[in-house]
mmCIF file of C-alpha atoms in Angstrom:
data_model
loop_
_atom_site.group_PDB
_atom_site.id
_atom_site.type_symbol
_atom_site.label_atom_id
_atom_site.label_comp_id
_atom_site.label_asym_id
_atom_site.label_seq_id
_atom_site.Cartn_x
_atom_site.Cartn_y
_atom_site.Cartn_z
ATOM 1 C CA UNK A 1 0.000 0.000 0.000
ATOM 2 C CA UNK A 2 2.803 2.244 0.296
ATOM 3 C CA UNK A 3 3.176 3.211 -3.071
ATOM 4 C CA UNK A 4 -0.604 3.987 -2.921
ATOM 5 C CA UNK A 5 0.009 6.369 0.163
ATOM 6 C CA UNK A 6 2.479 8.049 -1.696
ATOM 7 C CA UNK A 7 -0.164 9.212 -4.423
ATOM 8 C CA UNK A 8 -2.717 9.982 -2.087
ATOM 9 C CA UNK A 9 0.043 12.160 -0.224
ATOM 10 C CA UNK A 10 1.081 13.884 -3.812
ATOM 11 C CA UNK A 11 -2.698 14.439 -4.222
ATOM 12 C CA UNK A 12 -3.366 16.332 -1.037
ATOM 13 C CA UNK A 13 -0.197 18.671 -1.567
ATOM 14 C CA UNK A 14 -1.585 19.248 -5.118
ATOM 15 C CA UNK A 15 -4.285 20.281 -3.404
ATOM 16 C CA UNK A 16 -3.231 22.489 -1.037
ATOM 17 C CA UNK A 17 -0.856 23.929 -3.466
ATOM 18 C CA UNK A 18 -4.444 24.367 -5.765
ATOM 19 C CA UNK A 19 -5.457 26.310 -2.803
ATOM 20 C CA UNK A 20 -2.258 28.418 -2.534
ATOM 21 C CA UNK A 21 -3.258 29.702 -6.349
ATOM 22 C CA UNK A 22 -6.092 30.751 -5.022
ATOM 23 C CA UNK A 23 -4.751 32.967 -1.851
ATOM 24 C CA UNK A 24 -2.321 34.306 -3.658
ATOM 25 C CA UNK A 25 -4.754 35.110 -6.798
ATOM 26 C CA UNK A 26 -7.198 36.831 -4.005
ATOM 27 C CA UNK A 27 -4.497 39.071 -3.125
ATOM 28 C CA UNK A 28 -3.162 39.821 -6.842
ATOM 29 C CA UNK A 29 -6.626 40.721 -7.906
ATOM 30 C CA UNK A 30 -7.995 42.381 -4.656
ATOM 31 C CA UNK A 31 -10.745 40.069 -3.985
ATOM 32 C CA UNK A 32 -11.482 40.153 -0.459
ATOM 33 C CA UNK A 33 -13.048 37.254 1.640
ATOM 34 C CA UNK A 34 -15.939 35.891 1.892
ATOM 35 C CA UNK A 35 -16.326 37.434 -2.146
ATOM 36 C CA UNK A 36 -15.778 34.483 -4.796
ATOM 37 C CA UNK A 37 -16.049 36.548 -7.585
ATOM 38 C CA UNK A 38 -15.038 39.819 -9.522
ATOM 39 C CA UNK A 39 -12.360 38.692 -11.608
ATOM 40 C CA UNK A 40 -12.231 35.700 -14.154
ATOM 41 C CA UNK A 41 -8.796 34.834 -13.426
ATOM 42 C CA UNK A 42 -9.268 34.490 -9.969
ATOM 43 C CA UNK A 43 -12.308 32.585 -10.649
ATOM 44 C CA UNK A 44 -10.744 30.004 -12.743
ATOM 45 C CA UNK A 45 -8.056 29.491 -10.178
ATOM 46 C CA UNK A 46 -11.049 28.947 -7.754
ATOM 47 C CA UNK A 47 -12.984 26.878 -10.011
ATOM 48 C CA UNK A 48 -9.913 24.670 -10.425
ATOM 49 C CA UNK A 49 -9.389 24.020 -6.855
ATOM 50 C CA UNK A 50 -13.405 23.425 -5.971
ATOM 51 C CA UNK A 51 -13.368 21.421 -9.288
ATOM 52 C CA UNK A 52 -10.474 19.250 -7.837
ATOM 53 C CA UNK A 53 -11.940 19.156 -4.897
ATOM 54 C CA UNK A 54 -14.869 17.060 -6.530
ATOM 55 C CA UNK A 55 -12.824 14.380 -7.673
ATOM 56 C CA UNK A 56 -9.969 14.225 -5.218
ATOM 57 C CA UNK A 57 -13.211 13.004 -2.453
ATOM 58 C CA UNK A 58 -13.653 10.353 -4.868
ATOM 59 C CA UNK A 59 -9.928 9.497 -6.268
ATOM 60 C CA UNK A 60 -8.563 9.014 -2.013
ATOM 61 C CA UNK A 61 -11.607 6.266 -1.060
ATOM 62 C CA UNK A 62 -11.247 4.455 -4.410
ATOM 63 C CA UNK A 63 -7.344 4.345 -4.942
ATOM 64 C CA UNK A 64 -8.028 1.992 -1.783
ATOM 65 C CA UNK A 65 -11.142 0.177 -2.289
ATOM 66 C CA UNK A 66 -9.131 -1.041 -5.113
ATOM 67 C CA UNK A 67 -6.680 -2.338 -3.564
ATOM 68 C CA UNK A 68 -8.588 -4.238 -1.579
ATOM 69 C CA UNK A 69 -9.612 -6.455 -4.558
ATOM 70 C CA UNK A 70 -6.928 -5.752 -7.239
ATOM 71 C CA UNK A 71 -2.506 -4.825 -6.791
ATOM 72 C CA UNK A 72 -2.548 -1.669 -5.245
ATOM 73 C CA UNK A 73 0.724 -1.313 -7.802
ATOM 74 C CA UNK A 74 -2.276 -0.522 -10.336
ATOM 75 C CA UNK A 75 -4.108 1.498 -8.479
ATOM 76 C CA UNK A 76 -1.092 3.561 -7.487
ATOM 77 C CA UNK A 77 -0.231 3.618 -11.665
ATOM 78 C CA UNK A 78 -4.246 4.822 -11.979
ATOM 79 C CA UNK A 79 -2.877 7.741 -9.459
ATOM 80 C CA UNK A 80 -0.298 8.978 -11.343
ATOM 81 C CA UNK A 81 -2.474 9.041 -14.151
ATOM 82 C CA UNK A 82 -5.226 11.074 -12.300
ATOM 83 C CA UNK A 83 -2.588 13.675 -11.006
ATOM 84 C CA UNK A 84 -1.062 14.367 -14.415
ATOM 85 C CA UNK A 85 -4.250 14.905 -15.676
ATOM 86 C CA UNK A 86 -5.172 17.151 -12.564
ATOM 87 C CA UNK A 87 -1.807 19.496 -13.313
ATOM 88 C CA UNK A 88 -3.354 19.396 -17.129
ATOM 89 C CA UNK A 89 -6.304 20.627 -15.916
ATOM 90 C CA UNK A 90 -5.290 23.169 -13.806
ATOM 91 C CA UNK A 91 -2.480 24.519 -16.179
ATOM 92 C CA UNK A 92 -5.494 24.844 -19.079
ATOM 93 C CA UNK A 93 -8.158 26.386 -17.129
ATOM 94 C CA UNK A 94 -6.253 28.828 -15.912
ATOM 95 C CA UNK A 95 -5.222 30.008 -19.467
ATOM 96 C CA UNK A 96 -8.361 28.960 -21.261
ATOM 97 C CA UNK A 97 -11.235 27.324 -19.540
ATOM 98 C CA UNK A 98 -12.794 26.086 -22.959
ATOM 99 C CA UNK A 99 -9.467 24.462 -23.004
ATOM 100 C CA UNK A 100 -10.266 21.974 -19.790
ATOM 101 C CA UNK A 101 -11.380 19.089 -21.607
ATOM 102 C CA UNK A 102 -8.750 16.854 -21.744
ATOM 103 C CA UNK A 103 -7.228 17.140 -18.211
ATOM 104 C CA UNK A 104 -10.408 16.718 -16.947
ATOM 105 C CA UNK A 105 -11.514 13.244 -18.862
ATOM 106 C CA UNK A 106 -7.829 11.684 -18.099
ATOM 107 C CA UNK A 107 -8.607 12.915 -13.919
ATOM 108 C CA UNK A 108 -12.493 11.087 -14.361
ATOM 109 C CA UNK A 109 -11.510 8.252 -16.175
ATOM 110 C CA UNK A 110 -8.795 6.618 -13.705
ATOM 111 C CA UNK A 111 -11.335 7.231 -11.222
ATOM 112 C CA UNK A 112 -13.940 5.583 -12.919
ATOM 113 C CA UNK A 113 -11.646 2.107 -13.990
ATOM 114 C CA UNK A 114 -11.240 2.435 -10.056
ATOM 115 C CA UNK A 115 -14.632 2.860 -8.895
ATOM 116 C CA UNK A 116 -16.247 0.243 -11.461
ATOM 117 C CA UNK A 117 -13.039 -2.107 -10.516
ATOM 118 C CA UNK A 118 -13.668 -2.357 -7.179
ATOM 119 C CA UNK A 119 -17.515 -2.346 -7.621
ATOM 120 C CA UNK A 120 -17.009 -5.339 -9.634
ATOM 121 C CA UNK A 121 -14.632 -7.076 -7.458
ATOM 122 C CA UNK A 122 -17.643 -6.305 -3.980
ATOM 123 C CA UNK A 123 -20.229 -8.144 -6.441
ATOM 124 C CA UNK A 124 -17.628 -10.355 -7.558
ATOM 125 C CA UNK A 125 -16.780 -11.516 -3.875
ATOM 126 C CA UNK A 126 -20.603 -11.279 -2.853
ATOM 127 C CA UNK A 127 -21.306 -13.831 -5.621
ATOM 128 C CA UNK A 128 -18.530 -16.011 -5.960
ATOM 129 C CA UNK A 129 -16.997 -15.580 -2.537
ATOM 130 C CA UNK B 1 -17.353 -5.438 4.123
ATOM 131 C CA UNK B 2 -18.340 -6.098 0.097
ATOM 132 C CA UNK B 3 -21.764 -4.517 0.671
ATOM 133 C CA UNK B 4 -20.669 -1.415 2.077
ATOM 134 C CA UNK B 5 -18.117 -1.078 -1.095
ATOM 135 C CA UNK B 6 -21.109 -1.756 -3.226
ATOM 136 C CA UNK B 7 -22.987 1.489 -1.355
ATOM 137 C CA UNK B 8 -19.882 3.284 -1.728
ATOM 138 C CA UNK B 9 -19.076 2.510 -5.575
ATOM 139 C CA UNK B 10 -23.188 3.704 -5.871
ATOM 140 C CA UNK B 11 -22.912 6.885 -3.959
ATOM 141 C CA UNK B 12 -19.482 7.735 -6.095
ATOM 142 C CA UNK B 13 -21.183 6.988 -8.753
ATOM 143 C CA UNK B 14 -24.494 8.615 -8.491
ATOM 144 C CA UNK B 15 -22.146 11.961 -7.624
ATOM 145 C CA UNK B 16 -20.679 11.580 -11.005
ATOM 146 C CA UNK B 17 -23.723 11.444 -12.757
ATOM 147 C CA UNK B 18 -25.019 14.539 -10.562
ATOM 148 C CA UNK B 19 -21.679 16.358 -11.957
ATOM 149 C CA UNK B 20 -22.771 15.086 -15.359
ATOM 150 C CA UNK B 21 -25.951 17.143 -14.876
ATOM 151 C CA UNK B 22 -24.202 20.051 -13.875
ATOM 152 C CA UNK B 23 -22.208 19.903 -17.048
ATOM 153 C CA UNK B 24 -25.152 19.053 -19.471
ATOM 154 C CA UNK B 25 -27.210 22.319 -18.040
ATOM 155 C CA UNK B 26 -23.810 24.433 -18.900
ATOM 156 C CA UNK B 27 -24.417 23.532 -22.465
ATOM 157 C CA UNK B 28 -28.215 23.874 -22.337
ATOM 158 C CA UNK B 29 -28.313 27.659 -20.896
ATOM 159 C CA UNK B 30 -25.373 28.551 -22.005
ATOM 160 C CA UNK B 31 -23.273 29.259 -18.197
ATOM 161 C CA UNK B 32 -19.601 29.182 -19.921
ATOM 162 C CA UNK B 33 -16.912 27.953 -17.330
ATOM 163 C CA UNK B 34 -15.380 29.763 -14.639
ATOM 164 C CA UNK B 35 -19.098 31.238 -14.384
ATOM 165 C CA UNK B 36 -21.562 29.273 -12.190
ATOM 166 C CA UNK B 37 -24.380 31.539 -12.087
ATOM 167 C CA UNK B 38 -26.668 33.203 -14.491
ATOM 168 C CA UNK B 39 -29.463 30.447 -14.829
ATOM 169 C CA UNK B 40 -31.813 29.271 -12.014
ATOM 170 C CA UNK B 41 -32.105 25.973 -13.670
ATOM 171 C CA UNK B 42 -28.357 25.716 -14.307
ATOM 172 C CA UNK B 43 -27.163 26.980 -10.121
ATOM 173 C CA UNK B 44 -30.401 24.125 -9.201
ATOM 174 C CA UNK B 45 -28.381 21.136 -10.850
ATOM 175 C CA UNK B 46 -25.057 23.077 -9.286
ATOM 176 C CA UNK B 47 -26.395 23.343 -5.752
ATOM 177 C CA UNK B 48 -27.193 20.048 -5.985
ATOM 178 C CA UNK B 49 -23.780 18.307 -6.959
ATOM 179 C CA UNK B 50 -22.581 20.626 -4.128
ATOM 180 C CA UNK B 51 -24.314 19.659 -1.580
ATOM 181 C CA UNK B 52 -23.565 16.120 -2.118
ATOM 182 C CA UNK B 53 -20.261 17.078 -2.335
ATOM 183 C CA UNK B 54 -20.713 17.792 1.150
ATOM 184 C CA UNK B 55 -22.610 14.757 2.374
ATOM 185 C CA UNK B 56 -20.249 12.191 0.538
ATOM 186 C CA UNK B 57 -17.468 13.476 2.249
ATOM 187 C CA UNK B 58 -19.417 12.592 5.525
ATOM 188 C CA UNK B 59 -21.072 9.526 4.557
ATOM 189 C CA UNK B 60 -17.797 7.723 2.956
ATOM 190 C CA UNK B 61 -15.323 7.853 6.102
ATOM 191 C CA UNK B 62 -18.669 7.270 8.676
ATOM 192 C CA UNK B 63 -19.706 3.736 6.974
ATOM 193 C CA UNK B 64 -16.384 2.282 7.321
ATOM 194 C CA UNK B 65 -16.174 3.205 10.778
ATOM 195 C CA UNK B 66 -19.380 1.919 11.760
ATOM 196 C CA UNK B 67 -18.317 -1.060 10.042
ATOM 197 C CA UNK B 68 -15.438 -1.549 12.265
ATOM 198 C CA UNK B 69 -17.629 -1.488 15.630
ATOM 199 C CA UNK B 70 -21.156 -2.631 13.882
ATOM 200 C CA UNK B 71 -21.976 -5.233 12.164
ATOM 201 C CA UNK B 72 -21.236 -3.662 8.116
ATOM 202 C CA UNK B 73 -24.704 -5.096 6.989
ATOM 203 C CA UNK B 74 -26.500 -2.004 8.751
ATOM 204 C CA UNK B 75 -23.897 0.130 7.383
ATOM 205 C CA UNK B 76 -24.656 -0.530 4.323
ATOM 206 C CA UNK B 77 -28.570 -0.477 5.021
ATOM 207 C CA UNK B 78 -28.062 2.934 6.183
ATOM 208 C CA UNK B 79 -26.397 3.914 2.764
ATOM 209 C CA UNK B 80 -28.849 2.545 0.802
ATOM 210 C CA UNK B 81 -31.357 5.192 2.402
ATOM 211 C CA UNK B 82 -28.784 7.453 2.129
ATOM 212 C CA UNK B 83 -28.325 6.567 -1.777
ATOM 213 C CA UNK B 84 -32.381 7.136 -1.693
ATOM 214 C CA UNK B 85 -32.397 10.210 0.005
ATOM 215 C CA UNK B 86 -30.095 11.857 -2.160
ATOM 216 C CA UNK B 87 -31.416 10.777 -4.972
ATOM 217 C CA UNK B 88 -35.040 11.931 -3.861
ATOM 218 C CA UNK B 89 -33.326 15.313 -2.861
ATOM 219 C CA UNK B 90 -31.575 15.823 -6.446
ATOM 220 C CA UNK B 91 -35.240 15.338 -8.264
ATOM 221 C CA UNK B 92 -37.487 17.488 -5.536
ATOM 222 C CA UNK B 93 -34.715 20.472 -5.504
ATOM 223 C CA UNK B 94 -34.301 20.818 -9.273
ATOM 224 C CA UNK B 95 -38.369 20.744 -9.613
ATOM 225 C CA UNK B 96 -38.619 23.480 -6.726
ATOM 226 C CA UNK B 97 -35.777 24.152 -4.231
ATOM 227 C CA UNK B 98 -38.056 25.091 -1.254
ATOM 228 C CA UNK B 99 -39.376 21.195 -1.428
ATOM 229 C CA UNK B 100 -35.591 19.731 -0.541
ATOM 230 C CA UNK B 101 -36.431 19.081 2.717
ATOM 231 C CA UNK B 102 -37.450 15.685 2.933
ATOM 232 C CA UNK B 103 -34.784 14.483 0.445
ATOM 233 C CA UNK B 104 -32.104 16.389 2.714
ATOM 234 C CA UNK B 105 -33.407 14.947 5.962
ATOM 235 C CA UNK B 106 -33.549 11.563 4.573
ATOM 236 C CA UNK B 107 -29.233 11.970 3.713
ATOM 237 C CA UNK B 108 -28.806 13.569 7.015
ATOM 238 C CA UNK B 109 -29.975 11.157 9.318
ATOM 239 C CA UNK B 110 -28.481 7.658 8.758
ATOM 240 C CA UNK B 111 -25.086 10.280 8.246
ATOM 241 C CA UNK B 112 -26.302 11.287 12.099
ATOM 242 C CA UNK B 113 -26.601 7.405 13.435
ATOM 243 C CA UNK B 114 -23.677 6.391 11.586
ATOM 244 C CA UNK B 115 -21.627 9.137 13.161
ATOM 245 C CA UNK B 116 -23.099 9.055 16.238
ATOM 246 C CA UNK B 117 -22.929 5.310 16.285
ATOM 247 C CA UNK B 118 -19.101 4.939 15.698
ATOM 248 C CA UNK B 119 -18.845 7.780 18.249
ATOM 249 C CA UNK B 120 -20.312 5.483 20.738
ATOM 250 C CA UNK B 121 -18.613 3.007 19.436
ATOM 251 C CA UNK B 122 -15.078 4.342 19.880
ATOM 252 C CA UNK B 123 -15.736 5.635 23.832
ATOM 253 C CA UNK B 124 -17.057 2.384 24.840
ATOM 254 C CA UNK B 125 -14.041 0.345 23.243
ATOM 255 C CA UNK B 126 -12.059 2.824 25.220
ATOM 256 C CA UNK B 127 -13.979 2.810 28.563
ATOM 257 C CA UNK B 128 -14.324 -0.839 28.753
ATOM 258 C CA UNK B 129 -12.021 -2.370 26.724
ATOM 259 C CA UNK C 1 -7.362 3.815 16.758
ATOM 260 C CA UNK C 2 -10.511 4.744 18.997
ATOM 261 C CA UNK C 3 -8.921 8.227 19.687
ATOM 262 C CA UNK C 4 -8.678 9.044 15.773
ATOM 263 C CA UNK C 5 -11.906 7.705 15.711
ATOM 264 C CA UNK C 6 -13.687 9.914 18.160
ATOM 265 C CA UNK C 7 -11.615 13.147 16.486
ATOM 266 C CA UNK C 8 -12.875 11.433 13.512
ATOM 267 C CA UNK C 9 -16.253 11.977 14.399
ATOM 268 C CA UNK C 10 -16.103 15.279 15.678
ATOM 269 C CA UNK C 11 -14.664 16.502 12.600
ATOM 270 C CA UNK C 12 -17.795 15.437 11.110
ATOM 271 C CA UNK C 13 -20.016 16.994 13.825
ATOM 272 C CA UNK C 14 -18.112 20.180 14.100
ATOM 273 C CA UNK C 15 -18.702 20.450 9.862
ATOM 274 C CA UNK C 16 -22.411 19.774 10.459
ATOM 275 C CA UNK C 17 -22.822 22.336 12.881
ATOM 276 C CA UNK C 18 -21.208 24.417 10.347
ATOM 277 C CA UNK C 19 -23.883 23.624 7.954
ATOM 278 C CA UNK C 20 -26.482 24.109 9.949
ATOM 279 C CA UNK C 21 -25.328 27.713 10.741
ATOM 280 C CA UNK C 22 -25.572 28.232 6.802
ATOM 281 C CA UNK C 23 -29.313 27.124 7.297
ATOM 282 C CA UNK C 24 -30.087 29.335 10.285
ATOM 283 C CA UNK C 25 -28.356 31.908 8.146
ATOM 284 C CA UNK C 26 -30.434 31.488 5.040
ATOM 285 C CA UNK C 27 -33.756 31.935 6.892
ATOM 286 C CA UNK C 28 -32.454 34.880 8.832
ATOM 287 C CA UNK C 29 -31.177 36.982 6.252
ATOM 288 C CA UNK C 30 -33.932 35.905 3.500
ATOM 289 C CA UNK C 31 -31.510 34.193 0.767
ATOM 290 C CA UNK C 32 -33.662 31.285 -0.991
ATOM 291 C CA UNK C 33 -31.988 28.274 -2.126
ATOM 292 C CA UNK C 34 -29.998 28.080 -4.724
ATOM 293 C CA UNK C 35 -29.067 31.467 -4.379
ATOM 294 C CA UNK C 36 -25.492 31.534 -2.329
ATOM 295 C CA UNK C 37 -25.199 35.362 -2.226
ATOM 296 C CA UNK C 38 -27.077 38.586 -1.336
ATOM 297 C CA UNK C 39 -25.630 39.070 2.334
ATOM 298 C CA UNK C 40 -22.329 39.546 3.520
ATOM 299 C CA UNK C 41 -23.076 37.874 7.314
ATOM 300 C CA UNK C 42 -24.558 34.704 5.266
ATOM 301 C CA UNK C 43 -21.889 34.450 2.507
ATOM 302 C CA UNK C 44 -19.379 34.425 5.396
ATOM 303 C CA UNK C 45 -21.083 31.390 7.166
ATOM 304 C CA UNK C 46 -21.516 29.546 3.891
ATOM 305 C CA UNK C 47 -17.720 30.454 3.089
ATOM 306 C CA UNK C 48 -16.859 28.588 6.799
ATOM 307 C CA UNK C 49 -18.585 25.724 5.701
ATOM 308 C CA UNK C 50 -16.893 25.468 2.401
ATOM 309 C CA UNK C 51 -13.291 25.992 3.560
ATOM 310 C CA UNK C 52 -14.304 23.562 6.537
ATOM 311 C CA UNK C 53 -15.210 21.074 3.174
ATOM 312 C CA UNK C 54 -11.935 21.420 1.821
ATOM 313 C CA UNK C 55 -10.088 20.658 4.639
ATOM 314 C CA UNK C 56 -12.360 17.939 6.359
ATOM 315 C CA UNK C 57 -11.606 15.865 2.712
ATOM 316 C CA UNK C 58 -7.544 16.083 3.813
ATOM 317 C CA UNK C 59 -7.263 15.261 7.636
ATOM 318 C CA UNK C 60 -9.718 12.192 7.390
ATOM 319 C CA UNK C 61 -7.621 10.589 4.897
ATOM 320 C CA UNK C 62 -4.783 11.777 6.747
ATOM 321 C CA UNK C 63 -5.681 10.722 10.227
ATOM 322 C CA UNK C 64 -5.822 7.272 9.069
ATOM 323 C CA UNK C 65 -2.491 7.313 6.936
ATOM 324 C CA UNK C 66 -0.326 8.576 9.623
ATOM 325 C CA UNK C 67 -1.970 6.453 12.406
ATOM 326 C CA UNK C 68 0.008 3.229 9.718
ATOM 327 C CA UNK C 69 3.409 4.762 10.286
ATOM 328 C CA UNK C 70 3.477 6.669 13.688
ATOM 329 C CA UNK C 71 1.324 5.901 16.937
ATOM 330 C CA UNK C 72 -2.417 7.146 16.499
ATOM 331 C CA UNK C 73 -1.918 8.899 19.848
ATOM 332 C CA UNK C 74 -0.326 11.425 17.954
ATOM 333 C CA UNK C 75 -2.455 11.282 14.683
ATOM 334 C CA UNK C 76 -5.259 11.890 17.596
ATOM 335 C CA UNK C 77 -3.484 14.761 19.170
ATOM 336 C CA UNK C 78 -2.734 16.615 15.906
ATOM 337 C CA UNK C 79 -6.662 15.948 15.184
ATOM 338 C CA UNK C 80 -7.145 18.078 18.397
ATOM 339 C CA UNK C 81 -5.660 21.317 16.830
ATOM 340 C CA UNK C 82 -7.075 20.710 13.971
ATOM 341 C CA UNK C 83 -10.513 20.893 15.445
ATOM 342 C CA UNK C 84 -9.746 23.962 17.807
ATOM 343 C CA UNK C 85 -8.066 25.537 15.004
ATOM 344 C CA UNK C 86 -11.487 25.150 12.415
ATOM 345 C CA UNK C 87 -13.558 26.492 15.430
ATOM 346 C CA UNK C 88 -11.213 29.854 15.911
ATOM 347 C CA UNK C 89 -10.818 29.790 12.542
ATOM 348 C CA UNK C 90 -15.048 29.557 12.169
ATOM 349 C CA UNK C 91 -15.646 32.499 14.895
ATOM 350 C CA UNK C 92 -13.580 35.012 13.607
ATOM 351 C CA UNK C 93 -14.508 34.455 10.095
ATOM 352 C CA UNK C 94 -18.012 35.509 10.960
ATOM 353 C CA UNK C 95 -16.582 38.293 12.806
ATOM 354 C CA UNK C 96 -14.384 39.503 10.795
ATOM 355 C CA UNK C 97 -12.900 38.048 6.938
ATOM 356 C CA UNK C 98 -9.693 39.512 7.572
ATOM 357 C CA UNK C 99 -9.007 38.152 11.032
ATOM 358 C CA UNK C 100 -9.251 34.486 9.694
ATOM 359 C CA UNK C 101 -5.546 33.929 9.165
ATOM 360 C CA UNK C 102 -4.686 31.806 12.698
ATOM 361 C CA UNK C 103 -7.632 29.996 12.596
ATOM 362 C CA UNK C 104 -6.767 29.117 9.137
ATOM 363 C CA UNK C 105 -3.340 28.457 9.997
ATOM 364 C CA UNK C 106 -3.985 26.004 13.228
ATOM 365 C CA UNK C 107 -6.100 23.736 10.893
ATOM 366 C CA UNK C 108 -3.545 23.420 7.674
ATOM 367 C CA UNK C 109 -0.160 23.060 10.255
ATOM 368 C CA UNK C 110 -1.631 19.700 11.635
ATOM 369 C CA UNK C 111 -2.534 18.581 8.147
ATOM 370 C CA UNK C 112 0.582 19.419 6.486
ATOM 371 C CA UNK C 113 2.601 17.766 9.553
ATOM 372 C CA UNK C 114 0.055 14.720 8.565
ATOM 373 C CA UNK C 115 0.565 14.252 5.284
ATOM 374 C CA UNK C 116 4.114 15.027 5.381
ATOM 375 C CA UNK C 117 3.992 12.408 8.149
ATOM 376 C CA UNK C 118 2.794 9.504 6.154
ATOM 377 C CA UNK C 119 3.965 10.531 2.346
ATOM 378 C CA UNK C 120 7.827 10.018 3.950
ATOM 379 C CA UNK C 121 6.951 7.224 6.468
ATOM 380 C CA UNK C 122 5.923 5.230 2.758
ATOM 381 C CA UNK C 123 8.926 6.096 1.215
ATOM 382 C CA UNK C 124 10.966 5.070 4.240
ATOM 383 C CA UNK C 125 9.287 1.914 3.926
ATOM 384 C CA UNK C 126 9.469 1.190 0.223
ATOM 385 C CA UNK C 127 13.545 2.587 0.460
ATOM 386 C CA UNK C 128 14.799 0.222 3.704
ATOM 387 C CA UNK C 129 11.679 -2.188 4.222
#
């Protein structure tokens, strides 16, 4: 599982580092709290960190539900996918958000080989145990 | 434990299709990304995916936990009303938001005895062990 | 693991006391569902709650990963300033935007000390096993 810890670590620093955009895009733009809007930069930079947000509740619970059926060695390569495509995602927003397509599908597909792989392998047990 | 990864893989899942929502109503009123207001329709479908947001978050770590004092059958019992609720709460608020009530309560509450149960759970392991 | 448990589940309480001041806030200052704006004294409850959301999603996980590679006492006891850091962090929001910064602070040391934690006890363990 180690190597599986490792990803979900990288994920939560990509995260918080997400986050740190954000602070720091408040302060270049002069959006004060508890405002979320008034300037489309600093919105994208906030709509990539609430978008990542979404998946990275899902990605954490799944990269180890897997592994509880499959190698975790392929759920940790799943990972790596899903964070590349998470830095894709981020780096494209921010300079187009019409350009967010592709980041996004390669952070939602890992997650959903993971989700429908360990799915399988529950009803898989459950029937066949 | 293969039920309660079967309640987990549907609650994942029905999120995703929730987000899916979000997306299509972008397209059909025309809310271009970073915006995420502008339509009543469109910020319905929104609220919704966010609000799960924040009950998946809750409901994910609290079934395990039961699990590991309870017997994981009610766990996952509890998450299929859980499942239900949210799923009655996605159709009532996109119809009329003032009539999420019942779908909201219905998410809440086996979140409440799950917590609450795992709570107990912990103190009394700890108390008499 | 009963002490991360019961800081587990307080977490999770403490978060849906948040949300319910959102609700109390909604009636009081008149803003109808979906609407998420309109008054500054709600918008600043809703933005606790949402913060609270993005950091609840990192110290579960985290919690649990640590507690693999250190003793969960101390997993526990950074899961104690976490929580009393979200709650200053919560009252002076409300008061005051600007005066959120040790609040804020108090919750993301313990998770970055967390995360840290377990990302380099799973390399230690894949380097010298």
């Amino acid at each position: 599982m180690a190597y599986v810890d490792i990803v979900t670590a990288l994920a939560i620093i990509q995260f918080i580092f997400f986050g740190a955009q954000v602070a720091k895009a408040r302060g270049k733009y002069g959006i004060k709290a508890p405002s979320i809007t008034g300037n489309e930069v600093f919105e994208r930079h906030f709509r990539v960190q609430q978008n990542t947000l979404e998946v990275l509740v899902l990605v954490i619970p799944a990269l180890y539900l897997f592994s509880r059926y499959y190698n975790p060695l392929w759920a940790a390569g799943l990972g790596v996918v899903y964070l590349a495509g998470r830095q894709l995602y981020a780096i494209n927003y921010v300079k187009d958000p019409a350009k967010r397509g592709p980041g996004y599908g390669l952070t939602v597909l890992p997650i959903l080989i993971l989700v429908l792989g360990f799915g399988f392998g529950a009803i898989r047990r459950l029937a066949w145990p």
